Tab-separated table of C-alpha atoms in Angstrom:
chain	number	residue	atom	x	y	z
A	215	GLU	CA	16.591	23.151	31.386
A	216	ALA	CA	18.764	24.803	34.023
A	217	GLY	CA	18.245	23.625	37.587
A	218	VAL	CA	17.695	25.535	40.802
A	219	ALA	CA	20.735	27.702	41.512
A	220	GLN	CA	21.867	28.539	45.026
A	221	SER	CA	24.763	30.540	46.418
A	222	PRO	CA	26.998	30.485	48.271
A	223	ARG	CA	27.686	26.773	48.603
A	224	TYR	CA	29.361	27.162	51.991
A	225	LYS	CA	29.318	29.902	54.595
A	226	ILE	CA	31.053	30.150	57.952
A	227	ILE	CA	30.137	32.938	60.357
A	228	GLU	CA	30.319	33.695	64.043
A	229	LYS	CA	27.241	33.793	66.212
A	230	ARG	CA	25.370	37.086	66.224
A	231	GLN	CA	26.566	37.878	62.707
A	232	SER	CA	24.211	38.209	59.737
A	233	VAL	CA	24.093	36.010	56.656
A	234	ALA	CA	22.093	35.861	53.434
A	235	PHE	CA	21.442	33.068	50.970
A	236	TRP	CA	20.308	33.439	47.393
A	237	CYS	CA	18.162	31.163	45.235
A	238	ASN	CA	17.196	31.321	41.575
A	239	PRO	CA	14.447	28.795	40.742
A	240	ILE	CA	13.824	27.057	37.451
A	241	SER	CA	12.469	29.504	34.903
A	242	GLY	CA	8.684	29.647	34.929
A	243	HIS	CA	8.242	27.935	38.286
A	244	ALA	CA	5.681	29.798	40.342
A	245	THR	CA	6.379	28.175	43.683
A	246	LEU	CA	9.583	28.510	45.688
A	247	TYR	CA	10.446	26.792	48.970
A	248	TRP	CA	13.179	27.245	51.563
A	249	TYR	CA	13.970	24.194	53.679
A	250	GLN	CA	16.315	23.888	56.648
A	251	GLN	CA	18.140	20.569	57.026
A	252	ILE	CA	19.957	20.097	60.320
A	253	LEU	CA	22.605	17.370	60.348
A	254	GLY	CA	21.015	13.957	60.829
A	255	GLN	CA	17.480	15.184	60.166
A	256	GLY	CA	15.156	15.508	57.222
A	257	PRO	CA	14.485	18.899	55.645
A	258	LYS	CA	11.976	21.149	57.385
A	259	LEU	CA	9.997	23.769	55.480
A	260	LEU	CA	10.782	27.329	56.545
A	261	ILE	CA	8.791	29.304	54.007
A	262	GLN	CA	6.871	28.799	50.771
A	263	PHE	CA	6.206	31.460	48.149
A	264	GLN	CA	3.610	31.379	45.388
A	265	ASN	CA	4.891	33.950	42.889
A	266	ASN	CA	5.841	36.816	45.236
A	267	GLY	CA	3.309	36.041	47.967
A	268	VAL	CA	3.899	33.954	51.102
A	269	VAL	CA	1.832	30.748	51.307
A	270	ASP	CA	3.272	29.203	54.477
A	271	ASP	CA	5.804	30.631	56.911
A	272	SER	CA	4.492	28.927	60.030
A	273	GLN	CA	7.872	27.377	60.889
A	274	LEU	CA	10.022	30.414	60.113
A	275	PRO	CA	11.619	31.929	63.271
A	276	LYS	CA	10.500	35.415	62.411
A	277	ASP	CA	12.483	37.117	65.142
A	278	ARG	CA	15.701	36.335	63.266
A	279	PHE	CA	14.829	34.894	59.853
A	280	SER	CA	13.395	36.815	56.924
A	281	ALA	CA	12.832	35.966	53.285
A	282	GLU	CA	11.689	37.789	50.226
A	283	ARG	CA	10.898	36.964	46.644
A	284	LEU	CA	10.735	40.227	44.809
A	285	LYS	CA	9.174	40.100	41.335
A	286	GLY	CA	8.282	36.462	41.905
A	287	VAL	CA	11.567	35.094	40.588
A	288	ASP	CA	14.692	34.754	42.720
A	289	SER	CA	14.646	34.790	46.493
A	290	THR	CA	16.845	35.722	49.429
A	291	LEU	CA	16.786	34.165	52.899
A	292	LYS	CA	18.426	36.151	55.697
A	293	ILE	CA	19.387	35.321	59.262
A	294	GLN	CA	20.070	38.191	61.665
A	295	PRO	CA	21.529	37.563	64.201
A	296	ALA	CA	22.669	33.969	63.744
A	297	LYS	CA	22.716	31.435	66.575
A	298	LEU	CA	24.728	28.247	66.939
A	299	GLU	CA	21.604	26.153	66.339
A	300	ASP	CA	21.183	27.732	62.891
A	301	SER	CA	24.052	25.579	61.616
A	302	ALA	CA	22.429	23.555	58.840
A	303	VAL	CA	22.058	23.123	55.113
A	304	TYR	CA	19.559	25.538	53.607
A	305	LEU	CA	17.863	24.035	50.587
A	306	CYS	CA	15.876	25.928	48.011
A	307	ALA	CA	13.337	24.151	45.818
A	308	SER	CA	10.847	25.140	43.161
A	309	SER	CA	7.833	23.643	41.419
A	310	ARG	CA	5.633	24.678	38.520
A	311	ARG	CA	2.458	25.532	40.394
A	312	GLY	CA	2.830	24.248	43.943
A	313	GLY	CA	-0.019	21.804	43.463
A	314	ARG	CA	-0.478	18.480	45.184
A	315	ASN	CA	1.631	15.550	44.084
A	316	GLU	CA	3.868	17.916	42.201
A	317	LYS	CA	7.556	17.195	41.766
A	318	LEU	CA	9.903	19.533	43.612
A	319	PHE	CA	13.242	20.447	42.064
A	320	PHE	CA	15.967	21.135	44.619
A	321	GLY	CA	19.170	23.117	44.499
A	322	SER	CA	22.418	21.887	46.044
A	323	GLY	CA	21.935	23.976	49.153
A	324	THR	CA	24.064	26.297	51.235
A	325	GLN	CA	25.875	24.723	54.174
A	326	LEU	CA	26.000	27.207	57.043
A	327	SER	CA	28.338	26.802	60.003
A	328	VAL	CA	27.843	29.166	62.945
A	329	LEU	CA	30.823	29.243	65.316
B	72	ALA	CA	-0.445	16.601	62.357
B	73	GLN	CA	1.639	14.746	59.824
B	74	THR	CA	4.613	12.703	60.943
B	75	VAL	CA	6.973	10.500	58.960
B	76	THR	CA	9.280	7.982	60.623
B	77	GLN	CA	12.233	6.131	59.147
B	78	SER	CA	13.519	3.624	61.682
B	79	GLN	CA	16.683	2.583	59.847
B	80	PRO	CA	19.419	5.225	60.217
B	81	GLU	CA	21.866	3.248	58.062
B	82	MET	CA	21.842	0.281	55.708
B	83	SER	CA	24.530	-1.393	53.669
B	84	VAL	CA	24.293	-4.029	50.927
B	85	GLN	CA	26.454	-5.473	48.190
B	86	GLU	CA	26.162	-4.324	44.614
B	87	ALA	CA	23.413	-6.129	42.638
B	88	GLU	CA	21.529	-7.103	45.796
B	89	THR	CA	17.990	-5.991	46.599
B	90	VAL	CA	17.400	-3.663	49.523
B	91	THR	CA	14.236	-2.399	51.199
B	92	LEU	CA	14.010	0.873	53.113
B	93	SER	CA	11.196	1.276	55.633
B	94	CYS	CA	8.927	4.235	56.256
B	95	THR	CA	5.840	4.715	58.379
B	96	TYR	CA	3.675	7.793	58.513
B	97	ASP	CA	0.781	9.149	60.467
B	98	THR	CA	-2.005	11.330	59.148
B	99	SER	CA	-5.689	11.758	59.835
B	100	GLU	CA	-6.333	12.669	56.219
B	101	ASN	CA	-7.777	10.242	53.693
B	102	ASN	CA	-6.229	11.835	50.632
B	103	TYR	CA	-2.496	12.318	50.585
B	104	TYR	CA	0.655	11.636	48.615
B	105	LEU	CA	3.864	9.844	49.512
B	106	PHE	CA	7.342	10.314	48.075
B	107	TRP	CA	10.841	8.933	48.248
B	108	TYR	CA	13.671	11.389	47.630
B	109	LYS	CA	17.356	10.589	47.205
B	110	GLN	CA	20.091	12.934	48.451
B	111	PRO	CA	23.592	12.111	47.185
B	112	PRO	CA	26.714	13.812	48.599
B	113	SER	CA	26.070	16.714	46.225
B	114	ARG	CA	23.132	17.530	48.573
B	115	GLN	CA	20.667	17.937	45.713
B	116	MET	CA	17.439	16.113	46.552
B	117	ILE	CA	16.116	14.047	43.652
B	118	LEU	CA	12.628	12.543	43.408
B	119	VAL	CA	12.827	8.747	43.143
B	120	ILE	CA	9.189	7.696	43.187
B	121	ARG	CA	5.759	8.897	44.322
B	122	GLN	CA	2.437	7.288	45.249
B	123	GLU	CA	-1.096	8.621	45.471
B	124	ALA	CA	-2.857	7.217	48.536
B	125	TYR	CA	-6.101	6.588	46.631
B	126	LYS	CA	-4.325	4.243	44.216
B	127	GLN	CA	-4.067	0.660	45.366
B	128	GLN	CA	-1.470	-0.279	42.789
B	129	ASN	CA	2.088	0.147	43.987
B	130	ALA	CA	4.197	2.622	42.027
B	131	THR	CA	7.202	1.395	40.048
B	132	GLU	CA	10.042	3.292	38.373
B	133	ASN	CA	12.567	0.983	36.713
B	134	ARG	CA	14.562	-0.633	39.554
B	135	PHE	CA	12.617	1.227	42.234
B	136	SER	CA	9.260	0.103	43.571
B	137	VAL	CA	7.179	0.717	46.661
B	138	ASN	CA	5.111	-1.442	48.961
B	139	PHE	CA	2.243	0.787	50.050
B	140	GLN	CA	0.164	-0.586	52.916
B	141	LYS	CA	-2.461	2.064	53.608
B	142	ALA	CA	-4.072	0.398	56.606
B	143	ALA	CA	-0.703	-0.060	58.275
B	144	LYS	CA	0.453	3.414	57.157
B	145	SER	CA	3.582	1.898	55.745
B	146	PHE	CA	5.448	2.970	52.594
B	147	SER	CA	8.649	1.026	51.951
B	148	LEU	CA	11.036	1.459	49.025
B	149	LYS	CA	12.578	-1.524	47.281
B	150	ILE	CA	15.686	-1.087	45.163
B	151	SER	CA	16.426	-4.043	42.911
B	152	ASP	CA	19.804	-4.817	41.344
B	153	SER	CA	21.427	-2.101	43.456
B	154	GLN	CA	24.195	-0.030	41.884
B	155	LEU	CA	27.089	1.956	43.338
B	156	GLY	CA	25.337	5.131	42.242
B	157	ASP	CA	22.442	4.326	44.550
B	158	THR	CA	24.647	5.231	47.522
B	159	ALA	CA	22.932	8.227	49.150
B	160	MET	CA	20.583	9.395	51.875
B	161	TYR	CA	16.989	8.423	51.207
B	162	PHE	CA	14.100	10.417	52.605
B	163	CYS	CA	10.470	9.425	52.800
B	164	ALA	CA	7.994	12.319	52.662
B	165	SER	CA	4.256	12.906	52.813
B	166	GLN	CA	1.964	15.622	51.522
B	167	ILE	CA	-1.687	15.939	52.462
B	168	GLN	CA	-4.238	17.076	49.925
B	169	GLY	CA	-4.934	20.776	50.251
B	170	ALA	CA	-1.537	21.486	51.747
B	171	GLN	CA	1.494	21.961	49.610
B	172	LYS	CA	4.379	21.361	51.956
B	173	LEU	CA	6.255	18.094	52.219
B	174	VAL	CA	6.943	16.575	55.628
B	175	PHE	CA	10.127	14.517	55.607
B	176	GLY	CA	11.371	11.627	57.707
B	177	GLN	CA	14.811	11.539	59.304
B	178	GLY	CA	16.407	9.694	56.421
B	179	THR	CA	18.241	6.398	55.861
B	180	ARG	CA	21.861	6.392	54.780
B	181	LEU	CA	22.259	3.644	52.162
B	182	THR	CA	25.676	2.373	51.130
B	183	ILE	CA	26.143	0.051	48.173
B	184	ASN	CA	29.428	-1.859	48.448
B	185	PRO	CA	31.345	-3.141	45.401
């Protein structure tokens, strides 16, 4: 089966610019996650979708970050305006149902550099 | 609150040796799940092994095994007969029952030398 697809792989922008990342989960997976991984740290959950509804966005900086999952399939994460501290790898993951002890499948991430 | 701590930023061993990566966690929950994920340079996180807290038997997956000490809140990963392809970042993670998100530790960079 095809894995989780993410694009772009790399992005360089200047602070205060806008940027968007795209994720296409594994076909049939109901749950989609966006994680932020700052250099030297473990991934931190930004937002979790169950189909097209938000389950957890408690750690999403809502003043500048937004995400959507229209039709419950692919998803877009946007940052507007970007800050220097947003430099990180943004990982998308999906799972079948989002249940406990369920395996997450990760994409290869988008590495964002904010100058 | 859940926290996961990996106290070894980097480790290095020779090929074919056995290596153990440490992880401690803190949770007030009684039912939870623990995971080890591998992140190679490709950045794609891959599940290595998982453990249900209610199971006393340690999980094993081929060359990978865990030492789960519930009372000590310790969850170490042992890699036997290490291979060059095991070179990667390794992250310990926890998930409490009823919540779906994973909480990750800071990671351990493991290098297997030829």
